[in-house]
Amino acid sequence: MLKRAASRFLRATLRPIAALALAATPAAAAPHAPLILAFGDSLTAGYQLPLADGFTAQLERALRAKGIAATVHNAGVSGDTSTGGRARLGWVLGGLHARPDLVILELGANDMLRGVDAKVPRANLDAMLADLTARHIPVLLAGMLAAPNLGAPYAREFNAVYPDLARKYRVPLYPFFLNGVTLHPDLQLPDHLHPTAKGVAVIVRGILPSVVHALPRG
């Protein structure tokens, strides 16, 4: 009888203590939700596309489908050149609520289409990469290729910009942002420069492994 009473007393005493101990145990930390900054021109802005069909929205969905709860911030400006991007990079970074875990740097296409001397985008991209490196922000450099009508000498100089800078700053390079789209009119808008929603899906499928690999672990 005494044993049963003592057992009931212990259970009644230990139950609230156990509950208090459980409440005091810190919850497991939620997985980090990466912030990715897509910094570029109309190709990242989603030119003439609904918001849900643009590059940043499709990339965000693709990442989440892989279990990466990332937010992809759209910092694309249609018509922007590398000079414009260089001028606004600090302002964009300062306006974010947190330091991005990764910047996808996609600029230079408009310089190329205007036939700007390749030394200009080289200098501007160099300056942006130096700035991001100094801020300890990882970068995935998205490359561009010169249009054939600009001639072989220009193409050689322009096309070398991205791999050269990727080596200099030791950042990963996605060699051609429009890979899989440029030779497919069905994936392009009538201007034959910008991707349709299906074209963006092709771009996202191509660049996704590079984005995942470039994200810092943990």
Coordinates of N, CA and C in Angstrom, one line a residue:
M1 N 0.8 -1.2 0.0 CA 0.0 0.0 0.0 C 0.9 1.3 0.0
L2 N 1.9 1.2 0.9 CA 2.8 2.4 1.0 C 3.5 2.5 -0.3
K3 N 3.9 1.4 -0.9 CA 4.7 1.5 -2.2 C 3.9 2.1 -3.3
R4 N 2.5 1.7 -3.3 CA 1.7 2.3 -4.4 C 1.5 3.8 -4.1
A5 N 1.3 4.2 -2.9 CA 1.2 5.6 -2.6 C 2.4 6.4 -2.9
A6 N 3.6 5.8 -2.6 CA 4.8 6.5 -2.9 C 5.0 6.6 -4.5
S7 N 4.6 5.6 -5.2 CA 4.7 5.6 -6.6 C 3.8 6.7 -7.2
R8 N 2.6 6.7 -6.7 CA 1.7 7.8 -7.2 C 2.2 9.2 -6.9
F9 N 2.8 9.3 -5.7 CA 3.4 10.6 -5.3 C 4.5 11.0 -6.2
L10 N 5.4 10.1 -6.6 CA 6.5 10.4 -7.4 C 6.1 10.7 -8.8
R11 N 5.0 10.0 -9.3 CA 4.6 10.3 -10.7 C 4.0 11.7 -10.7
A12 N 3.2 12.0 -9.7 CA 2.5 13.3 -9.7 C 3.6 14.4 -9.5
T13 N 4.7 14.2 -8.8 CA 5.7 15.2 -8.6 C 6.6 15.3 -9.9
L14 N 6.9 14.2 -10.5 CA 7.9 14.3 -11.6 C 7.2 14.7 -12.9
R15 N 5.9 14.5 -13.1 CA 5.2 14.9 -14.3 C 5.4 16.4 -14.6
P16 N 5.1 17.3 -13.7 CA 5.3 18.7 -14.0 C 6.7 19.1 -14.2
I17 N 7.6 18.4 -13.5 CA 9.0 18.7 -13.6 C 9.5 18.4 -15.0
A18 N 9.0 17.2 -15.5 CA 9.4 16.8 -16.9 C 8.9 17.8 -17.9
A19 N 7.6 18.2 -17.7 CA 7.0 19.2 -18.6 C 7.8 20.5 -18.6
L20 N 8.2 20.9 -17.5 CA 9.0 22.2 -17.4 C 10.4 22.0 -18.1
A21 N 11.0 20.8 -17.9 CA 12.3 20.6 -18.6 C 12.1 20.5 -20.1
L22 N 11.0 20.0 -20.6 CA 10.8 19.9 -22.0 C 10.5 21.3 -22.6
A23 N 9.8 22.1 -21.8 CA 9.5 23.5 -22.2 C 10.8 24.3 -22.3
A24 N 11.8 24.0 -21.4 CA 13.0 24.7 -21.3 C 14.0 24.3 -22.4
T25 N 13.8 23.2 -23.0 CA 14.7 22.7 -24.0 C 14.5 23.5 -25.3
P26 N 15.6 24.1 -25.8 CA 15.5 25.0 -27.0 C 15.1 24.2 -28.2
A27 N 14.2 24.8 -29.0 CA 13.7 24.1 -30.2 C 14.9 24.0 -31.2
A28 N 14.8 23.0 -32.0 CA 15.8 22.8 -33.0 C 15.8 24.1 -34.0
A29 N 17.0 24.6 -34.3 CA 17.0 25.8 -35.1 C 16.4 25.5 -36.5
A30 N 15.6 26.4 -37.0 CA 15.0 26.2 -38.3 C 16.1 26.3 -39.4
P31 N 16.0 25.5 -40.5 CA 17.0 25.6 -41.5 C 17.1 27.0 -42.1
H32 N 18.3 27.4 -42.4 CA 18.5 28.8 -42.9 C 17.9 28.9 -44.3
A33 N 17.1 30.0 -44.5 CA 16.5 30.3 -45.8 C 17.4 31.2 -46.5
P34 N 18.1 30.8 -47.5 CA 19.0 31.6 -48.2 C 18.4 32.8 -49.0
L35 N 19.1 33.9 -49.0 CA 18.7 35.1 -49.8 C 19.6 35.2 -51.0
I36 N 19.0 35.1 -52.2 CA 19.8 35.2 -53.4 C 19.4 36.4 -54.1
L37 N 20.4 37.2 -54.5 CA 20.2 38.5 -55.3 C 20.5 38.2 -56.7
A38 N 19.5 38.3 -57.6 CA 19.7 38.2 -59.0 C 19.9 39.6 -59.6
F39 N 21.1 40.0 -59.8 CA 21.5 41.4 -60.2 C 21.8 41.4 -61.6
G40 N 21.0 42.0 -62.4 CA 21.2 42.0 -63.9 C 20.4 43.0 -64.6
D41 N 20.1 42.6 -65.9 CA 19.3 43.4 -66.8 C 17.9 42.8 -67.1
S42 N 17.4 43.0 -68.3 CA 16.1 42.5 -68.6 C 16.0 41.0 -68.5
L43 N 17.1 40.3 -68.6 CA 17.0 38.8 -68.6 C 16.7 38.3 -67.2
T44 N 17.2 39.1 -66.2 CA 16.8 38.7 -64.8 C 15.5 39.4 -64.4
A45 N 15.2 40.6 -65.0 CA 14.0 41.4 -64.6 C 12.8 40.7 -65.1
G46 N 12.8 39.8 -66.1 CA 11.6 39.2 -66.6 C 10.9 40.0 -67.6
Y47 N 11.6 40.6 -68.6 CA 11.1 41.5 -69.6 C 9.8 40.9 -70.3
Q48 N 8.7 41.7 -70.2 CA 7.4 41.4 -70.8 C 6.8 40.1 -70.4
L49 N 7.2 39.7 -69.2 CA 6.6 38.4 -68.7 C 5.8 38.7 -67.4
P50 N 4.8 38.0 -67.1 CA 4.1 38.1 -65.8 C 5.2 37.8 -64.7
L51 N 5.0 38.4 -63.5 CA 5.9 38.2 -62.4 C 6.2 36.7 -62.1
A52 N 5.2 35.9 -62.2 CA 5.3 34.5 -61.9 C 6.1 33.7 -62.9
D53 N 6.3 34.3 -64.1 CA 7.0 33.6 -65.2 C 8.5 34.0 -65.4
G54 N 8.9 35.1 -64.6 CA 10.2 35.6 -64.8 C 11.3 34.7 -64.2
F55 N 12.5 35.1 -64.4 CA 13.6 34.3 -64.0 C 13.7 34.1 -62.5
T56 N 13.5 35.1 -61.7 CA 13.6 35.0 -60.3 C 12.5 34.1 -59.7
A57 N 11.3 34.3 -60.2 CA 10.2 33.5 -59.6 C 10.4 32.0 -60.0
Q58 N 10.8 31.8 -61.2 CA 10.9 30.4 -61.6 C 12.1 29.7 -60.9
L59 N 13.2 30.5 -60.7 CA 14.3 29.9 -60.0 C 14.0 29.7 -58.5
E60 N 13.2 30.6 -57.9 CA 12.8 30.4 -56.5 C 12.0 29.1 -56.4
R61 N 11.0 28.9 -57.3 CA 10.2 27.7 -57.3 C 11.1 26.4 -57.5
A62 N 12.0 26.5 -58.4 CA 12.9 25.3 -58.7 C 13.7 25.0 -57.5
L63 N 14.2 26.0 -56.8 CA 15.0 25.8 -55.6 C 14.2 25.1 -54.5
R64 N 13.0 25.7 -54.3 CA 12.1 25.1 -53.2 C 11.7 23.7 -53.5
A65 N 11.5 23.4 -54.8 CA 11.2 22.0 -55.2 C 12.3 21.1 -54.8
K66 N 13.5 21.6 -54.7 CA 14.7 20.8 -54.3 C 14.9 20.8 -52.8
G67 N 14.0 21.5 -52.1 CA 14.1 21.5 -50.6 C 14.9 22.7 -50.1
I68 N 15.2 23.7 -50.9 CA 16.0 24.8 -50.5 C 15.0 26.0 -50.4
A69 N 14.7 26.5 -49.2 CA 13.7 27.5 -49.0 C 14.3 28.9 -49.3
A70 N 14.8 29.1 -50.5 CA 15.4 30.3 -50.8 C 14.4 31.4 -51.2
T71 N 14.8 32.6 -51.0 CA 14.1 33.8 -51.6 C 15.1 34.4 -52.6
V72 N 14.6 34.6 -53.8 CA 15.4 35.1 -54.9 C 14.9 36.5 -55.2
H73 N 15.7 37.5 -54.9 CA 15.3 38.9 -55.0 C 15.6 39.4 -56.4
N74 N 14.6 40.0 -57.0 CA 14.8 40.5 -58.4 C 15.4 41.9 -58.4
A75 N 16.6 42.0 -58.8 CA 17.3 43.3 -59.0 C 17.7 43.5 -60.4
G76 N 16.9 43.0 -61.3 CA 17.1 43.2 -62.7 C 16.5 44.5 -63.2
V77 N 17.1 45.2 -64.1 CA 16.6 46.4 -64.6 C 16.7 46.3 -66.2
S78 N 15.6 46.4 -66.8 CA 15.6 46.3 -68.3 C 16.4 47.4 -68.9
G79 N 17.3 47.0 -69.9 CA 18.1 48.0 -70.5 C 19.4 48.4 -69.8
D80 N 19.6 47.8 -68.6 CA 20.8 48.2 -67.9 C 22.0 47.7 -68.5
T81 N 23.1 48.5 -68.4 CA 24.4 48.1 -68.9 C 25.3 47.8 -67.7
S82 N 26.5 47.4 -67.9 CA 27.4 47.1 -66.8 C 27.7 48.4 -66.1
T83 N 27.7 49.5 -66.8 CA 28.0 50.8 -66.2 C 26.9 51.2 -65.2
G84 N 25.6 51.0 -65.6 CA 24.5 51.2 -64.7 C 24.5 50.3 -63.6
G85 N 24.8 49.0 -63.8 CA 24.8 48.1 -62.7 C 25.9 48.4 -61.6
R86 N 27.0 48.8 -62.1 CA 28.1 49.2 -61.2 C 27.7 50.4 -60.4
A87 N 26.9 51.4 -60.9 CA 26.5 52.5 -60.2 C 25.5 52.2 -59.1
R88 N 24.7 51.2 -59.3 CA 23.6 50.9 -58.4 C 23.8 49.8 -57.5
L89 N 24.9 49.0 -57.6 CA 25.1 47.8 -56.8 C 25.1 48.1 -55.3
G90 N 25.9 49.1 -54.9 CA 25.9 49.5 -53.5 C 24.5 49.9 -52.9
W91 N 23.8 50.6 -53.7 CA 22.5 51.1 -53.3 C 21.5 49.9 -53.1
V92 N 21.6 48.9 -54.1 CA 20.7 47.7 -54.0 C 21.1 46.9 -52.7
L93 N 22.4 46.7 -52.5 CA 22.8 45.9 -51.4 C 22.4 46.6 -50.1
G94 N 22.5 47.9 -50.0 CA 22.1 48.6 -48.8 C 20.6 48.6 -48.6
G95 N 19.8 48.3 -49.6 CA 18.4 48.3 -49.4 C 17.8 46.9 -49.0
L96 N 18.7 45.9 -49.0 CA 18.2 44.6 -48.6 C 18.1 44.5 -47.1
H97 N 17.2 43.6 -46.7 CA 17.0 43.4 -45.2 C 18.1 42.6 -44.6
A98 N 18.9 41.9 -45.4 CA 20.0 41.1 -44.9 C 21.1 41.0 -46.0
R99 N 22.3 40.6 -45.7 CA 23.3 40.3 -46.6 C 23.0 39.1 -47.4
P100 N 23.0 39.2 -48.8 CA 22.6 38.0 -49.5 C 23.6 36.8 -49.4
D101 N 23.1 35.6 -49.5 CA 24.0 34.4 -49.4 C 24.7 34.2 -50.7
L102 N 24.1 34.8 -51.8 CA 24.6 34.6 -53.1 C 24.1 35.7 -54.0
V103 N 25.0 36.2 -54.9 CA 24.6 37.1 -55.9 C 24.9 36.5 -57.3
I104 N 23.8 36.4 -58.1 CA 23.9 36.0 -59.5 C 24.2 37.3 -60.2
L105 N 25.4 37.4 -60.8 CA 25.7 38.7 -61.5 C 25.6 38.5 -62.9
E106 N 24.6 39.1 -63.5 CA 24.3 38.9 -64.9 C 24.2 40.2 -65.6
L107 N 25.3 40.7 -66.2 CA 25.3 42.0 -66.9 C 26.3 41.9 -68.0
G108 N 26.1 42.8 -69.0 CA 27.0 42.9 -70.1 C 26.4 42.7 -71.5
A109 N 25.1 42.1 -71.5 CA 24.5 41.8 -72.7 C 24.2 43.1 -73.5
N110 N 23.7 44.2 -72.8 CA 23.4 45.4 -73.4 C 24.6 46.2 -73.9
D111 N 25.7 46.0 -73.2 CA 27.0 46.6 -73.7 C 27.3 45.9 -75.0
M112 N 27.2 44.6 -75.1 CA 27.5 43.9 -76.3 C 26.6 44.3 -77.4
L113 N 25.3 44.4 -77.2 CA 24.3 44.7 -78.3 C 24.6 46.1 -78.8
R114 N 25.2 47.0 -78.0 CA 25.5 48.3 -78.5 C 26.9 48.4 -79.0
G115 N 27.6 47.3 -79.0 CA 28.9 47.3 -79.6 C 29.9 48.1 -78.7
V116 N 29.6 48.2 -77.4 CA 30.5 48.9 -76.5 C 31.9 48.2 -76.4
D117 N 32.9 48.9 -76.4 CA 34.3 48.3 -76.3 C 34.3 47.3 -75.1
A118 N 34.7 46.1 -75.3 CA 34.7 45.1 -74.3 C 35.5 45.5 -73.0
K119 N 36.4 46.5 -73.2 CA 37.1 46.9 -72.0 C 36.2 47.6 -70.9
V120 N 35.0 48.1 -71.4 CA 34.1 48.8 -70.5 C 33.4 47.8 -69.6
P121 N 32.7 46.8 -70.2 CA 32.1 45.8 -69.3 C 33.1 45.0 -68.4
R122 N 34.3 44.8 -69.0 CA 35.4 44.1 -68.2 C 35.7 45.0 -67.0
A123 N 35.9 46.3 -67.1 CA 36.2 47.1 -66.0 C 35.1 47.2 -65.0
N124 N 33.9 47.3 -65.5 CA 32.7 47.4 -64.6 C 32.4 46.1 -63.8
L125 N 32.5 45.0 -64.5 CA 32.3 43.7 -63.8 C 33.4 43.4 -62.8
D126 N 34.6 43.8 -63.2 CA 35.8 43.7 -62.3 C 35.5 44.5 -61.0
A127 N 35.0 45.7 -61.2 CA 34.8 46.5 -60.0 C 33.7 46.0 -59.1
M128 N 32.6 45.4 -59.7 CA 31.5 44.8 -59.0 C 32.0 43.6 -58.2
L129 N 32.8 42.8 -58.9 CA 33.3 41.6 -58.3 C 34.2 41.9 -57.1
A130 N 35.0 43.0 -57.3 CA 35.9 43.4 -56.2 C 35.1 43.9 -55.0
D131 N 34.0 44.6 -55.3 CA 33.1 45.1 -54.2 C 32.5 43.9 -53.5
L132 N 31.9 43.0 -54.2 CA 31.2 41.8 -53.6 C 32.2 41.0 -52.8
T133 N 33.4 40.8 -53.3 CA 34.5 40.0 -52.6 C 34.8 40.7 -51.3
A134 N 35.0 42.0 -51.4 CA 35.3 42.8 -50.1 C 34.2 42.7 -49.1
R135 N 33.0 42.5 -49.5 CA 31.8 42.3 -48.6 C 31.7 40.9 -48.2
H136 N 32.5 40.0 -48.7 CA 32.4 38.5 -48.4 C 31.1 37.9 -48.8
I137 N 30.6 38.4 -50.0 CA 29.4 37.8 -50.6 C 29.7 36.9 -51.7
P138 N 29.3 35.7 -51.7 CA 29.6 34.7 -52.8 C 28.9 35.2 -54.1
V139 N 29.5 34.9 -55.2 CA 29.0 35.3 -56.5 C 29.0 34.1 -57.4
L140 N 27.9 34.0 -58.2 CA 27.9 33.2 -59.4 C 27.8 34.1 -60.6
L141 N 28.9 34.1 -61.4 CA 29.0 35.0 -62.6 C 28.3 34.4 -63.7
A142 N 27.3 35.1 -64.3 CA 26.5 34.6 -65.4 C 27.1 35.2 -66.7
G143 N 27.7 34.4 -67.6 CA 28.3 34.9 -68.7 C 27.4 35.2 -69.9
M144 N 27.9 35.9 -70.9 CA 27.2 36.3 -72.1 C 28.2 36.1 -73.2
L145 N 27.7 35.8 -74.4 CA 28.5 35.6 -75.6 C 28.1 36.7 -76.6
A146 N 29.1 37.2 -77.4 CA 28.8 38.2 -78.4 C 28.0 37.6 -79.6
A147 N 27.2 38.5 -80.1 CA 26.4 38.1 -81.3 C 27.4 38.0 -82.5
P148 N 27.2 37.0 -83.4 CA 28.1 36.8 -84.5 C 28.3 38.0 -85.4
N149 N 27.2 38.8 -85.6 CA 27.3 39.9 -86.5 C 28.2 41.0 -86.1
L150 N 28.7 40.9 -84.8 CA 29.7 41.9 -84.3 C 31.1 41.6 -84.8
G151 N 31.3 40.5 -85.4 CA 32.6 40.1 -85.9 C 33.5 39.3 -85.0
A152 N 34.4 38.6 -85.5 CA 35.3 37.7 -84.7 C 36.2 38.4 -83.8
P153 N 36.8 39.5 -84.2 CA 37.7 40.2 -83.2 C 37.0 40.7 -82.0
Y154 N 35.8 41.3 -82.2 CA 35.0 41.8 -81.0 C 34.6 40.6 -80.2
A155 N 34.1 39.5 -80.8 CA 33.7 38.3 -80.0 C 34.8 37.7 -79.2
R156 N 36.0 37.7 -79.7 CA 37.2 37.2 -79.0 C 37.4 38.0 -77.7
E157 N 37.4 39.3 -77.9 CA 37.6 40.2 -76.7 C 36.5 40.1 -75.7
F158 N 35.3 40.2 -76.2 CA 34.1 40.2 -75.3 C 34.0 38.9 -74.6
N159 N 34.0 37.8 -75.3 CA 33.8 36.5 -74.8 C 34.8 36.1 -73.7
A160 N 36.0 36.7 -73.8 CA 37.0 36.4 -72.8 C 36.8 37.1 -71.4
V161 N 35.9 38.1 -71.4 CA 35.8 38.9 -70.2 C 35.3 38.0 -69.0
Y162 N 34.3 37.1 -69.2 CA 33.7 36.4 -68.1 C 34.6 35.3 -67.5
P163 N 35.2 34.4 -68.4 CA 36.1 33.4 -67.8 C 37.4 34.1 -67.2
D164 N 37.8 35.2 -67.7 CA 39.0 35.8 -67.2 C 38.7 36.3 -65.7
L165 N 37.6 37.0 -65.6 CA 37.2 37.5 -64.3 C 36.8 36.4 -63.3
A166 N 36.2 35.4 -63.8 CA 35.9 34.3 -62.9 C 37.2 33.7 -62.3
R167 N 38.2 33.5 -63.1 CA 39.5 33.0 -62.6 C 40.1 34.0 -61.7
K168 N 40.1 35.3 -62.0 CA 40.7 36.3 -61.2 C 40.1 36.3 -59.8
Y169 N 38.8 36.2 -59.7 CA 38.2 36.3 -58.4 C 37.8 35.0 -57.8
R170 N 38.1 33.9 -58.5 CA 37.8 32.5 -58.1 C 36.4 32.4 -57.7
V171 N 35.5 32.8 -58.6 CA 34.1 32.6 -58.5 C 33.6 31.7 -59.6
P172 N 32.5 30.9 -59.3 CA 32.0 30.0 -60.3 C 31.4 30.8 -61.5
L173 N 31.5 30.2 -62.7 CA 31.0 30.8 -63.9 C 30.0 29.9 -64.5
Y174 N 28.8 30.5 -64.8 CA 27.9 29.9 -65.7 C 28.1 30.5 -67.1
P175 N 28.7 29.8 -68.0 CA 29.3 30.4 -69.2 C 28.4 31.3 -70.1
F176 N 27.1 30.8 -70.3 CA 26.2 31.5 -71.2 C 24.8 31.5 -70.6
F177 N 24.4 32.6 -70.1 CA 23.1 32.7 -69.5 C 21.9 32.2 -70.4
L178 N 22.0 32.5 -71.7 CA 20.9 32.1 -72.6 C 21.1 30.8 -73.3
N179 N 21.9 29.9 -72.7 CA 22.2 28.6 -73.3 C 20.9 27.8 -73.4
G180 N 20.7 27.3 -74.6 CA 19.5 26.5 -74.9 C 18.3 27.3 -75.4
V181 N 18.5 28.7 -75.5 CA 17.4 29.5 -75.9 C 17.7 30.3 -77.2
T182 N 18.9 30.7 -77.4 CA 19.2 31.6 -78.5 C 18.9 31.0 -79.9
L183 N 19.1 29.7 -80.0 CA 18.9 29.1 -81.4 C 17.5 28.5 -81.5
H184 N 16.6 28.9 -80.6 CA 15.2 28.3 -80.6 C 14.2 29.4 -80.6
P185 N 13.7 29.8 -81.8 CA 12.8 30.9 -81.9 C 11.5 30.7 -81.1
D186 N 11.1 29.4 -80.9 CA 9.9 29.1 -80.1 C 10.1 29.4 -78.6
L187 N 11.3 29.6 -78.2 CA 11.5 29.9 -76.8 C 11.9 31.4 -76.6
Q188 N 11.7 32.2 -77.7 CA 12.0 33.6 -77.6 C 10.8 34.5 -77.9
L189 N 10.8 35.7 -77.4 CA 9.8 36.7 -77.7 C 10.0 37.1 -79.2
P190 N 9.0 37.9 -79.7 CA 9.2 38.3 -81.1 C 10.5 39.1 -81.4
D191 N 11.1 39.7 -80.4 CA 12.3 40.5 -80.6 C 13.5 39.6 -80.8
H192 N 13.4 38.3 -80.6 CA 14.5 37.3 -80.8 C 15.6 37.6 -79.9
L193 N 15.4 38.3 -78.8 CA 16.4 38.6 -77.8 C 16.1 38.1 -76.4
H194 N 14.8 38.1 -76.1 CA 14.4 37.8 -74.7 C 13.6 36.5 -74.7
P195 N 13.7 35.7 -73.6 CA 13.1 34.4 -73.5 C 11.6 34.6 -73.2
T196 N 10.8 33.6 -73.7 CA 9.4 33.5 -73.2 C 9.4 32.8 -71.9
A197 N 8.3 32.5 -71.3 CA 8.2 31.8 -70.0 C 8.8 30.4 -70.2
K198 N 8.6 29.8 -71.3 CA 9.2 28.4 -71.6 C 10.7 28.6 -71.7
G199 N 11.1 29.7 -72.4 CA 12.6 29.9 -72.5 C 13.2 30.1 -71.1
V200 N 12.5 30.9 -70.3 CA 13.1 31.1 -68.9 C 13.2 29.7 -68.2
A201 N 12.2 28.8 -68.4 CA 12.3 27.5 -67.7 C 13.5 26.8 -68.2
V202 N 13.9 26.9 -69.5 CA 15.1 26.3 -70.0 C 16.3 26.9 -69.3
I203 N 16.3 28.2 -69.2 CA 17.5 28.9 -68.5 C 17.6 28.4 -67.1
V204 N 16.5 28.3 -66.4 CA 16.5 27.9 -65.0 C 17.0 26.5 -64.8
R205 N 16.5 25.6 -65.7 CA 17.0 24.2 -65.6 C 18.5 24.1 -65.8
G206 N 19.0 25.0 -66.7 CA 20.4 24.9 -67.0 C 21.3 25.5 -65.9
I207 N 20.8 26.6 -65.3 CA 21.7 27.3 -64.3 C 21.5 26.7 -62.9
L208 N 20.4 26.0 -62.6 CA 20.0 25.5 -61.3 C 21.1 24.8 -60.6
P209 N 21.8 23.8 -61.2 CA 22.9 23.1 -60.5 C 24.0 24.0 -60.1
S210 N 24.3 25.0 -60.9 CA 25.3 26.0 -60.6 C 24.9 26.8 -59.4
V211 N 23.7 27.2 -59.3 CA 23.2 28.0 -58.2 C 23.3 27.2 -56.9
V212 N 22.8 26.0 -57.0 CA 22.8 25.1 -55.8 C 24.3 24.9 -55.3
H213 N 25.2 24.7 -56.2 CA 26.6 24.5 -55.9 C 27.2 25.7 -55.3
A214 N 26.8 26.9 -55.8 CA 27.4 28.1 -55.4 C 26.9 28.6 -54.0
L215 N 25.8 28.1 -53.6 CA 25.2 28.5 -52.3 C 26.2 28.0 -51.2
P216 N 26.5 28.8 -50.2 CA 27.3 28.4 -49.1 C 26.6 27.2 -48.3
R217 N 27.4 26.3 -47.9 CA 26.8 25.2 -47.2 C 26.5 25.6 -45.7
G218 N 25.4 25.1 -45.2 CA 25.1 25.4 -43.8 C 24.5 26.8 -43.6

